[in-house]
Coordinates of C-alpha atoms in Angstrom, one line a residue:
M1 CA 23.1 -24.5 -6.0
A2 CA 22.5 -21.2 -7.6
A3 CA 20.4 -21.1 -10.8
E4 CA 22.3 -20.6 -14.0
L5 CA 22.9 -16.9 -14.7
G6 CA 20.2 -15.5 -17.0
S7 CA 17.9 -18.5 -16.9
F8 CA 15.0 -16.5 -15.6
R9 CA 12.1 -18.8 -14.9
Y10 CA 8.5 -18.3 -13.9
G11 CA 8.1 -22.0 -13.9
S12 CA 6.7 -23.5 -10.8
S13 CA 8.2 -25.2 -7.8
M14 CA 4.7 -26.1 -6.8
R15 CA 5.5 -27.0 -3.2
H16 CA 7.1 -23.7 -2.5
Y17 CA 4.5 -21.6 -4.3
A18 CA 1.8 -23.4 -2.2
L19 CA 3.8 -22.6 1.0
L20 CA 4.1 -19.0 0.0
I21 CA 0.3 -18.7 -0.9
L22 CA -0.5 -20.1 2.6
I23 CA 1.9 -17.6 4.2
C24 CA 0.4 -14.7 2.3
L25 CA -3.1 -15.7 3.3
A26 CA -2.1 -15.9 6.9
A27 CA -0.2 -12.7 6.8
F28 CA -2.7 -10.5 4.9
L29 CA -6.2 -11.7 5.5
P30 CA -6.5 -11.1 9.4
G31 CA -8.2 -7.8 9.9
I32 CA -9.5 -7.2 6.4
A33 CA -13.1 -7.8 7.5
S34 CA -13.0 -6.4 11.0
L35 CA -10.8 -3.3 10.4
P36 CA -13.1 -0.4 9.4
P37 CA -12.3 1.8 6.3
I38 CA -9.2 3.8 7.1
D39 CA -9.7 7.5 6.4
R40 CA -9.0 9.2 4.1
D41 CA -7.7 7.6 1.0
E42 CA -9.1 4.1 1.3
P43 CA -12.8 5.0 1.6
R44 CA -12.4 7.3 -1.5
F45 CA -11.2 4.4 -3.6
V46 CA -13.9 1.9 -2.3
Q47 CA -16.7 4.5 -2.6
A48 CA -15.8 5.2 -6.2
S49 CA -15.7 1.5 -6.9
K50 CA -19.1 1.1 -5.1
Q51 CA -20.7 3.8 -7.3
M52 CA -19.5 1.9 -10.4
A53 CA -21.4 -1.1 -9.1
E54 CA -24.4 1.0 -8.2
G55 CA -24.7 2.8 -11.5
G56 CA -23.0 0.5 -14.0
D57 CA -20.7 3.1 -15.3
Y58 CA -17.2 1.5 -15.6
I59 CA -15.5 4.4 -17.4
D60 CA -16.0 7.4 -15.2
I61 CA -14.6 7.7 -11.6
R62 CA -16.7 9.6 -9.1
F63 CA -16.9 10.2 -5.4
Q64 CA -20.5 11.1 -4.8
G65 CA -21.0 13.8 -7.5
E66 CA -17.5 14.9 -7.9
S67 CA -15.0 13.4 -10.4
R68 CA -12.0 11.5 -9.0
Y69 CA -9.4 11.5 -11.7
K70 CA -6.2 11.4 -9.6
K71 CA -5.6 7.7 -10.4
P72 CA -6.4 5.7 -13.5
I73 CA -9.2 3.1 -13.7
G74 CA -7.4 -0.1 -13.0
I75 CA -7.8 -0.4 -9.3
Y76 CA -11.6 0.5 -9.6
W77 CA -12.1 -2.2 -12.2
L78 CA -10.4 -4.7 -10.0
Q79 CA -12.3 -3.8 -6.9
S80 CA -15.6 -3.8 -8.9
A81 CA -14.8 -7.3 -10.1
A82 CA -14.0 -8.4 -6.6
V83 CA -17.3 -7.1 -5.1
E84 CA -19.2 -8.8 -7.9
M85 CA -17.4 -12.1 -7.4
A86 CA -18.0 -11.8 -3.6
G87 CA -21.8 -11.7 -4.5
G88 CA -22.6 -8.4 -2.7
G89 CA -22.5 -6.0 -5.5
A90 CA -22.7 -2.4 -4.4
A91 CA -23.7 -3.6 -0.8
A92 CA -20.5 -5.6 -0.4
P93 CA -18.6 -5.1 2.9
I94 CA -15.1 -3.5 2.9
W95 CA -13.3 -6.9 2.9
A96 CA -14.5 -7.6 -0.6
Y97 CA -12.6 -4.5 -1.9
R98 CA -9.5 -5.4 0.1
L99 CA -9.2 -8.8 -1.6
V100 CA -7.5 -6.9 -4.5
S101 CA -4.8 -5.8 -2.3
V102 CA -4.4 -9.2 -0.7
L103 CA -4.1 -10.6 -4.2
G104 CA -1.5 -8.0 -5.1
G105 CA 0.6 -8.9 -2.1
L106 CA 0.4 -12.5 -2.9
I107 CA 1.6 -11.9 -6.6
A108 CA 4.4 -9.7 -5.3
V109 CA 5.6 -12.4 -2.9
C110 CA 5.4 -15.2 -5.5
A111 CA 7.1 -13.1 -8.1
T112 CA 10.0 -12.2 -5.7
F113 CA 10.5 -16.0 -5.1
A114 CA 10.6 -16.5 -8.9
I115 CA 13.2 -13.8 -9.3
G116 CA 15.4 -15.1 -6.3
R117 CA 15.4 -18.7 -7.4
S118 CA 16.4 -17.7 -11.0
L119 CA 19.1 -15.2 -9.9
F120 CA 20.6 -17.1 -7.0
G121 CA 18.8 -20.3 -6.2
E122 CA 15.7 -21.8 -4.5
R123 CA 16.9 -21.1 -1.0
E124 CA 17.5 -17.3 -1.7
G125 CA 14.2 -17.0 -3.4
L126 CA 12.4 -18.4 -0.4
I127 CA 14.3 -16.1 2.1
A128 CA 13.5 -13.0 0.0
A129 CA 9.8 -13.9 -0.6
I130 CA 9.1 -14.8 3.0
A131 CA 10.7 -11.8 4.2
L132 CA 8.6 -9.6 1.8
A133 CA 5.5 -11.2 3.2
G134 CA 6.6 -10.2 6.7
I135 CA 7.6 -6.6 6.3
F136 CA 5.4 -3.9 7.9
G137 CA 5.0 -2.0 4.7
L138 CA 3.3 -4.8 2.8
A139 CA 1.4 -6.1 5.8
F140 CA -0.2 -2.6 6.0
E141 CA -0.7 -2.0 2.3
A142 CA -2.2 -5.6 1.6
R143 CA -4.9 -5.0 4.1
I144 CA -6.3 -1.7 2.8
A145 CA -8.1 -1.2 -0.5
K146 CA -5.8 1.2 -2.3
T147 CA -3.5 1.0 -5.3
D148 CA -0.1 0.2 -3.7
A149 CA -0.1 -3.5 -3.0
F150 CA -1.3 -4.3 -6.5
L151 CA 1.1 -1.7 -7.9
L152 CA 3.9 -3.6 -6.2
A153 CA 2.8 -6.8 -7.8
T154 CA 3.1 -5.1 -11.3
A155 CA 6.4 -3.7 -10.3
V156 CA 8.0 -7.0 -9.2
V157 CA 6.7 -8.9 -12.3
A158 CA 8.0 -6.1 -14.7
Q159 CA 11.4 -5.8 -12.9
G160 CA 11.7 -9.6 -12.8
A161 CA 11.1 -9.9 -16.5
L162 CA 13.6 -7.1 -17.2
A163 CA 16.2 -8.9 -15.0
G164 CA 15.7 -12.0 -16.9
F165 CA 16.0 -10.3 -20.2
Y166 CA 19.1 -8.3 -19.1
L167 CA 21.0 -11.2 -17.7
A168 CA 20.3 -13.4 -20.8
M169 CA 21.8 -10.7 -22.9
R170 CA 24.8 -10.4 -20.7
K171 CA 25.3 -14.0 -21.2
G172 CA 25.1 -13.7 -25.0
E173 CA 21.8 -15.7 -25.1
K174 CA 18.4 -14.8 -26.4
A175 CA 15.7 -14.2 -23.7
P176 CA 12.5 -16.1 -24.3
G177 CA 9.9 -14.1 -26.0
R178 CA 7.4 -14.6 -23.2
T179 CA 9.8 -12.7 -20.9
V180 CA 9.8 -9.7 -23.2
W181 CA 6.0 -9.7 -23.6
L182 CA 5.5 -10.2 -19.9
F183 CA 7.5 -7.1 -19.2
W184 CA 5.3 -5.0 -21.5
I185 CA 2.1 -6.4 -20.2
A186 CA 3.1 -5.7 -16.7
E187 CA 4.0 -2.1 -17.6
A188 CA 0.6 -1.6 -19.2
V189 CA -1.3 -3.0 -16.3
A190 CA 0.9 -0.8 -13.9
I191 CA -0.1 2.3 -16.0
L192 CA -3.8 1.5 -15.6
I193 CA -3.3 1.1 -11.8
K194 CA -1.2 4.2 -11.0
G195 CA 0.1 5.9 -14.1
P196 CA 3.8 6.1 -15.0
I197 CA 5.2 4.9 -11.6
V198 CA 6.4 1.4 -12.7
P199 CA 7.6 2.6 -16.2
L200 CA 9.6 5.2 -14.4
L201 CA 11.1 2.6 -12.1
S202 CA 12.1 0.4 -15.0
A203 CA 13.5 3.3 -17.0
L204 CA 15.7 4.4 -14.0
T205 CA 16.8 0.8 -13.7
V206 CA 17.6 0.5 -17.4
G207 CA 19.4 3.9 -17.4
A208 CA 21.5 3.0 -14.4
V209 CA 22.4 -0.5 -15.7
A210 CA 23.3 0.9 -19.1
A211 CA 25.4 3.7 -17.6
F212 CA 27.4 1.2 -15.5
D213 CA 27.8 -1.2 -18.4
R214 CA 28.3 1.6 -21.0
D215 CA 26.2 -0.4 -23.3
W216 CA 22.7 0.3 -24.6
R217 CA 22.6 -2.2 -27.5
W218 CA 21.0 -4.9 -25.5
L219 CA 17.8 -2.8 -25.3
R220 CA 17.0 -3.6 -28.8
G221 CA 16.0 -7.1 -27.8
L222 CA 13.2 -5.6 -25.7
K223 CA 11.3 -4.9 -28.9
P224 CA 10.6 -1.4 -27.8
I225 CA 8.4 -0.4 -30.8
R226 CA 6.2 -3.5 -30.6
G227 CA 6.2 -3.3 -26.8
L228 CA 5.0 0.3 -26.8
V229 CA 2.3 -0.6 -29.4
L230 CA 1.1 -3.4 -27.0
V231 CA 1.0 -0.9 -24.1
L232 CA -1.0 1.5 -26.1
L233 CA -3.5 -1.2 -27.2
I234 CA -4.1 -2.1 -23.5
V235 CA -4.2 1.4 -22.1
A236 CA -5.6 3.6 -24.9
P237 CA -9.2 2.4 -25.0
W238 CA -9.9 3.6 -21.5
I239 CA -7.8 6.8 -22.0
I240 CA -9.9 7.6 -25.1
A241 CA -13.2 6.8 -23.4
I242 CA -12.5 8.9 -20.3
S243 CA -11.2 11.8 -22.4
L244 CA -14.4 11.8 -24.4
K245 CA -16.5 11.6 -21.2
G246 CA -14.6 13.8 -18.9
G247 CA -12.9 16.0 -21.5
W248 CA -10.0 18.2 -20.4
A249 CA -11.0 17.7 -16.7
F250 CA -9.4 14.3 -16.6
W251 CA -6.0 15.5 -17.9
Q252 CA -6.1 18.6 -15.6
E253 CA -6.8 16.4 -12.5
S254 CA -4.5 13.4 -13.2
V255 CA -1.6 14.9 -14.9
G256 CA -1.7 18.7 -14.1
K257 CA -2.8 18.5 -10.4
D258 CA -1.8 15.1 -9.1
M259 CA 1.3 13.9 -10.9
M260 CA 2.9 17.3 -11.7
G261 CA 1.8 18.7 -8.3
K262 CA 3.7 16.0 -6.5
V263 CA 6.8 16.8 -8.5
A264 CA 6.5 20.6 -8.1
S265 CA 5.6 20.8 -4.4
G266 CA 4.5 18.9 -1.3
Q267 CA 0.8 18.0 -1.8
E268 CA -1.8 17.6 0.8
S269 CA 0.5 18.3 3.7
H270 CA 2.9 15.6 2.7
G271 CA 5.8 17.7 1.8
F272 CA 9.2 16.7 3.4
P273 CA 12.8 17.4 2.8
P274 CA 15.3 14.7 1.5
G275 CA 16.0 12.2 4.3
Y276 CA 12.4 11.3 4.9
Y277 CA 12.9 7.7 3.6
V278 CA 15.9 7.3 5.7
L279 CA 13.8 7.9 8.7
T280 CA 10.9 5.7 7.5
Y281 CA 13.1 2.9 6.3
S282 CA 13.2 1.0 9.6
L283 CA 9.3 1.2 9.9
F284 CA 8.4 0.0 6.4
L285 CA 11.1 -2.7 6.2
W286 CA 10.6 -3.8 9.8
P287 CA 11.7 -6.3 11.0
F288 CA 14.3 -6.8 8.2
G289 CA 15.8 -3.3 7.9
A290 CA 19.2 -4.1 9.3
M291 CA 19.5 -7.5 7.5
A292 CA 18.5 -5.8 4.2
L293 CA 21.0 -3.0 4.7
E294 CA 23.7 -5.5 5.3
G295 CA 22.9 -7.2 2.0
G296 CA 22.9 -3.9 0.1
L297 CA 26.2 -2.9 1.5
A298 CA 27.7 -6.2 0.8
A299 CA 26.5 -6.0 -2.8
L300 CA 28.1 -2.6 -3.2
R301 CA 31.5 -4.2 -2.7
R302 CA 30.9 -6.9 -5.4
F303 CA 28.5 -5.6 -7.9
R304 CA 31.2 -4.8 -10.5
S305 CA 31.9 -8.4 -10.9
D306 CA 28.3 -9.7 -10.7
P307 CA 25.6 -8.4 -13.0
R308 CA 22.9 -9.8 -10.8
L309 CA 23.9 -7.6 -7.9
L310 CA 24.3 -4.6 -10.3
F311 CA 20.8 -5.1 -11.5
L312 CA 19.3 -5.2 -8.1
L313 CA 21.2 -2.1 -6.9
C314 CA 20.1 -0.3 -10.0
W315 CA 16.5 -1.3 -9.2
Y316 CA 16.7 0.1 -5.6
L317 CA 19.1 3.0 -5.5
P318 CA 17.9 5.3 -8.3
W319 CA 14.3 4.9 -7.2
W320 CA 15.1 5.7 -3.6
I321 CA 17.1 8.8 -4.7
V322 CA 14.2 10.0 -7.0
C323 CA 11.7 9.5 -4.1
E324 CA 13.9 11.5 -1.8
L325 CA 14.1 14.4 -4.3
M326 CA 10.4 14.6 -4.9
P327 CA 8.8 17.2 -2.6
T328 CA 5.7 15.0 -1.9
K329 CA 6.5 12.1 0.2
L330 CA 4.6 9.2 1.6
P331 CA 6.2 6.0 3.1
H332 CA 4.8 3.6 0.6
Y333 CA 6.3 5.5 -2.4
V334 CA 9.6 3.4 -2.1
L335 CA 7.7 0.1 -1.7
P336 CA 8.3 -1.0 -5.3
A337 CA 12.1 -1.0 -4.7
Y338 CA 12.1 -3.0 -1.5
P339 CA 12.0 -6.4 -3.1
A340 CA 15.4 -5.7 -4.7
L341 CA 16.9 -5.0 -1.3
L342 CA 15.3 -8.2 0.2
L343 CA 16.8 -10.2 -2.7
L344 CA 20.2 -8.7 -1.9
M345 CA 19.6 -9.6 1.8
A346 CA 18.8 -13.3 0.8
W347 CA 21.9 -13.5 -1.3
H348 CA 24.1 -12.2 1.5
L349 CA 22.6 -14.3 4.1
N350 CA 23.0 -17.5 2.2
R351 CA 26.5 -16.6 0.9
S352 CA 27.8 -15.8 4.4
E353 CA 26.3 -18.8 6.2
G354 CA 29.0 -20.9 7.7
A355 CA 31.7 -18.7 6.3
E356 CA 33.9 -16.2 8.2
A357 CA 32.6 -12.8 7.4
A358 CA 35.1 -10.4 5.8
P359 CA 35.7 -7.2 7.8
S360 CA 33.6 -4.2 6.7
P361 CA 34.8 -0.7 6.6
P362 CA 33.9 1.2 9.8
W363 CA 31.2 3.3 8.1
M364 CA 29.4 0.2 7.0
F365 CA 29.6 -1.3 10.4
W366 CA 28.1 1.7 12.1
L367 CA 25.3 2.0 9.4
V368 CA 24.3 -1.5 10.1
W369 CA 24.2 -0.8 13.9
I370 CA 22.1 2.4 13.3
A371 CA 19.7 0.2 11.3
R372 CA 19.6 -2.3 14.2
V373 CA 18.7 0.6 16.6
G374 CA 16.0 1.5 14.1
V375 CA 14.6 -2.1 14.3
I376 CA 14.6 -1.9 18.1
A377 CA 12.9 1.4 18.1
V378 CA 10.1 0.3 15.7
T379 CA 9.7 -2.9 17.8
V380 CA 9.3 -0.9 21.0
A381 CA 6.8 1.4 19.2
L382 CA 4.6 -1.3 17.8
A383 CA 4.6 -3.3 21.2
A384 CA 3.7 -0.1 23.0
L385 CA 1.0 0.6 20.5
A386 CA -0.6 -2.8 20.9
V387 CA -0.7 -2.4 24.7
G388 CA -1.1 1.5 25.1
L389 CA -3.9 2.2 22.6
P390 CA -6.5 0.0 24.3
L391 CA -5.4 1.3 27.8
Y392 CA -5.7 4.9 26.7
F393 CA -9.1 4.6 24.9
D394 CA -11.1 1.6 26.1
G395 CA -9.1 -0.3 28.8
F396 CA -7.1 -3.4 28.7
S397 CA -7.4 -5.8 25.6
A398 CA -6.8 -9.5 26.1
W399 CA -5.1 -9.6 22.6
S400 CA -2.6 -6.8 23.4
I401 CA -0.1 -8.9 25.3
P402 CA 0.3 -11.7 22.7
S403 CA 0.6 -9.0 19.9
A404 CA 3.2 -7.2 21.8
I405 CA 5.2 -10.4 22.5
A406 CA 5.0 -11.3 18.9
F407 CA 6.3 -7.9 17.8
V408 CA 9.2 -8.2 20.3
A409 CA 10.1 -11.7 18.9
A410 CA 10.0 -10.4 15.4
G411 CA 12.2 -7.4 16.2
W412 CA 14.8 -9.6 18.0
L413 CA 15.1 -12.0 15.2
G414 CA 15.2 -9.3 12.7
S415 CA 17.8 -7.3 14.5
G416 CA 20.2 -10.2 14.5
I417 CA 21.5 -9.3 18.0
M418 CA 22.5 -12.5 19.8
V419 CA 20.7 -14.6 17.2
T420 CA 22.5 -17.9 16.1
W421 CA 19.7 -19.3 13.9
Q422 CA 20.6 -20.2 10.3
P423 CA 19.3 -17.6 7.8
L424 CA 16.1 -19.3 6.5
R425 CA 15.0 -20.3 9.9
R426 CA 15.7 -16.8 11.2
V427 CA 13.7 -15.1 8.4
V428 CA 10.8 -17.5 8.7
G429 CA 10.8 -17.0 12.5
A430 CA 10.8 -13.3 12.2
T431 CA 8.0 -13.3 9.5
L432 CA 5.8 -15.7 11.5
A433 CA 6.2 -13.5 14.6
S434 CA 5.5 -10.3 12.6
M435 CA 2.4 -12.0 11.0
V436 CA 1.0 -12.9 14.5
G437 CA 1.7 -9.4 15.9
M438 CA 0.2 -7.6 12.8
G439 CA -2.7 -10.0 12.6
L440 CA -3.7 -9.6 16.3
L441 CA -3.2 -5.8 16.0
A442 CA -5.2 -5.4 12.8
G443 CA -7.8 -8.1 13.5
Q444 CA -8.5 -7.7 17.2
V445 CA -6.9 -4.8 18.9
L446 CA -7.5 -1.9 16.6
P447 CA -11.1 -2.8 15.5
S448 CA -12.1 -2.9 19.2
L449 CA -11.2 0.8 19.7
D450 CA -14.5 2.4 19.0
Q451 CA -13.3 6.0 19.8
I452 CA -11.0 6.1 16.8
W453 CA -13.5 4.7 14.3
L454 CA -15.8 7.6 14.2
G455 CA -17.2 6.9 10.8
R456 CA -18.2 3.3 11.8
E457 CA -19.7 4.5 15.1
V458 CA -21.7 7.3 13.5
A459 CA -23.0 4.8 10.9
R460 CA -24.0 2.4 13.6
A461 CA -25.8 5.0 15.6
Y462 CA -27.6 6.2 12.5
S463 CA -28.6 2.7 11.5
A464 CA -30.0 2.1 15.0
A465 CA -31.9 5.4 15.3
K466 CA -33.2 6.2 11.9
P467 CA -37.0 6.5 12.1
C468 CA -37.8 5.0 8.6
A469 CA -36.5 2.3 6.5
D470 CA -35.7 4.9 3.7
S471 CA -34.1 7.4 6.0
K472 CA -31.3 9.5 4.7
L473 CA -28.4 11.1 6.5
A474 CA -26.9 14.7 6.4
S475 CA -23.5 15.2 8.2
A476 CA -22.5 18.7 9.4
G477 CA -18.8 19.1 10.2
Y478 CA -17.8 15.5 10.1
D479 CA -17.1 14.8 6.5
E480 CA -14.7 11.9 6.4
P481 CA -15.3 9.7 3.3
S482 CA -15.6 6.5 5.5
L483 CA -19.0 7.8 6.6
V484 CA -20.3 8.0 3.0
F485 CA -19.1 4.4 2.3
L486 CA -20.6 3.1 5.5
T487 CA -24.0 4.8 5.1
A488 CA -25.0 5.7 1.5
T489 CA -23.8 7.4 -1.6
D490 CA -26.4 10.1 -1.2
T491 CA -25.3 11.0 2.3
L492 CA -25.1 14.8 2.4
L493 CA -21.9 16.4 3.6
T494 CA -22.7 20.0 4.6
D495 CA -22.4 22.6 7.4
G496 CA -24.7 23.3 10.4
A497 CA -27.1 25.6 8.6
G498 CA -27.2 23.3 5.5
A499 CA -28.0 20.3 7.7
A500 CA -30.8 22.2 9.4
A501 CA -32.4 23.3 6.1
W502 CA -32.1 19.8 4.8
L503 CA -33.7 18.2 7.9
K504 CA -36.6 20.6 7.8
G505 CA -37.5 19.2 4.3
N506 CA -36.9 15.5 5.1
R507 CA -39.5 13.8 7.2
C508 CA -37.4 10.7 7.9
G509 CA -34.0 12.5 7.8
V510 CA -31.2 12.3 10.4
A511 CA -28.7 15.0 10.9
A512 CA -25.2 14.1 12.4
V513 CA -23.9 17.4 13.8
E514 CA -20.3 17.9 14.9
R515 CA -19.9 20.3 17.9
V516 CA -18.2 23.0 15.8
E517 CA -21.3 23.2 13.6
E518 CA -23.8 22.9 16.5
P519 CA -24.3 26.7 17.1
A520 CA -25.2 27.3 13.4
F521 CA -27.4 24.2 13.4
Q522 CA -29.4 25.2 16.5
A523 CA -29.6 28.8 15.4
A524 CA -31.6 27.7 12.4
F525 CA -34.4 26.5 14.7
N526 CA -34.7 29.6 16.8
Q527 CA -37.8 30.7 15.0
S528 CA -39.2 27.2 14.6
A529 CA -41.9 25.7 16.9
A530 CA -40.4 22.2 16.4
K531 CA -37.0 21.6 17.9
P532 CA -34.6 18.8 16.8
I533 CA -34.6 15.7 19.0
A534 CA -31.1 14.4 20.1
L535 CA -30.9 10.7 19.4
S536 CA -27.4 9.8 20.4
K537 CA -23.9 11.3 20.8
I538 CA -20.6 9.8 19.5
Q539 CA -17.3 11.1 20.8
G540 CA -13.7 10.2 19.9
L541 CA -10.6 11.1 18.1
N542 CA -10.4 11.8 14.3
F543 CA -6.9 10.3 13.7
S544 CA -7.0 11.8 10.2
N545 CA -6.3 15.2 11.7
G546 CA -5.6 14.5 15.3
R547 CA -8.8 16.4 16.4
A548 CA -11.2 15.5 19.2
V549 CA -14.7 15.0 17.8
S550 CA -18.2 15.0 19.2
V551 CA -21.0 14.2 16.9
T552 CA -24.8 14.3 17.9
L553 CA -27.4 12.7 15.8
Y554 CA -30.8 14.6 15.5
R555 CA -34.2 14.2 13.9
L556 CA -37.4 16.3 14.0
P557 CA -40.6 15.0 15.6
F558 CA -42.9 13.6 12.9
E559 CA -45.9 15.8 14.0
S560 CA -44.0 19.0 13.1
Q561 CA -43.3 18.0 9.5

């Protein structure tokens, strides 16, 4: 039976929450220890957090000697806390930093269940939450130490509180005070994680809902003045501290270059025209893209008579449109809106179970079939990736076949083609298959491909070949941030001539020289009696730029120094 309209509850159905926690741990933990840092963004985040633990400065954000003010402090604080709790401090392995993203994914899933059970009922909440745990977008983001999984958690909590408040107002009831304060606290935490992203999402939702209802009066109950004061009390201390420490540089980098730059033009080769998120939809919502679209289209036909559907559509559609209009595009930008679509999917699946489906207009019918083709295409691509990558680089992997089979099972159940299972069983089956496929891919197949993890392999070769316990490394030509995190903060990133000059002055130094910088490196020793000794060579593919890389490690003979 559906929950009473407007009775938004964060109360616990402990059995279901325990089940969801187990599902999330099984979905997100495989691979977080074995998967190396993924260039380029993840190592920048974790290295900045590592430097906080090393130096004890929890106000400034730096990557080696450079300021890193593109994102606020929140994610670095959380990662620093995680590594301290893990017991390793600055020496903690990558999995400790990734625990924050695992926690973010877990909160997002449980909060989605809370929203679903309050809007529609227990069954719908479970369907939406389990589906969220199984989509590719969250399976990827919850395994890497960036902002987006935890940002999703803040978005779902904030939007859930907003939904509860709005629906209570629509019913003529007063929303519980905790709902209002939960909304503002979630907004404040979201600002500390990634700036104004979640406040903008909520503002777009409020604007769209109010425009359809032609009523703004209900917003007074959100206590906007007191709410904004609370947000300022949470956010302002760090803003003031970093402004005093970094001065104008913080505002130039975070607001001028990062935020406004993304709005004005495509940044960092991520500029795409509108339609990008239509193309990436099937990947990031895999394997539930077609089912979610069916739910969204069904809601479009009924939202005028059901404020629950109106709210969820206003959560998803305006954010999707804004993301399409922004010049800078990355697939995860739409992630905060996907829970709304999965909730509509759960509503539609449960509503239509056992009932004769009403005929859809032809354009809706064909849209759903296009989405099913997208599910099939992504399924084939993932299965081919699981099998093809090991064959291309290192030979057959025993884990490839079960991973590919799991991907095919998830894609079949998610597409809905010739599937007669009831909705909850179908969603659970697709999620479990997706979990197995992604777990094996991230936990076994990808980590075994040495040729694509050049930072890890250079770090391993350096650790094995360094002549002294206190040796240091200079890297010429290969400057991916993962190498810094995996070696040391003082690893020098330079060119061939710089590496040669540095090596001459460091008795225990090791230089990693990429082949493009090899001529300049060797030329610096033309007039020297001592020639550098080659220790090892690492070859592979730098997937960050698609370039084949060959790195040779050198040191000088001790007697020449």
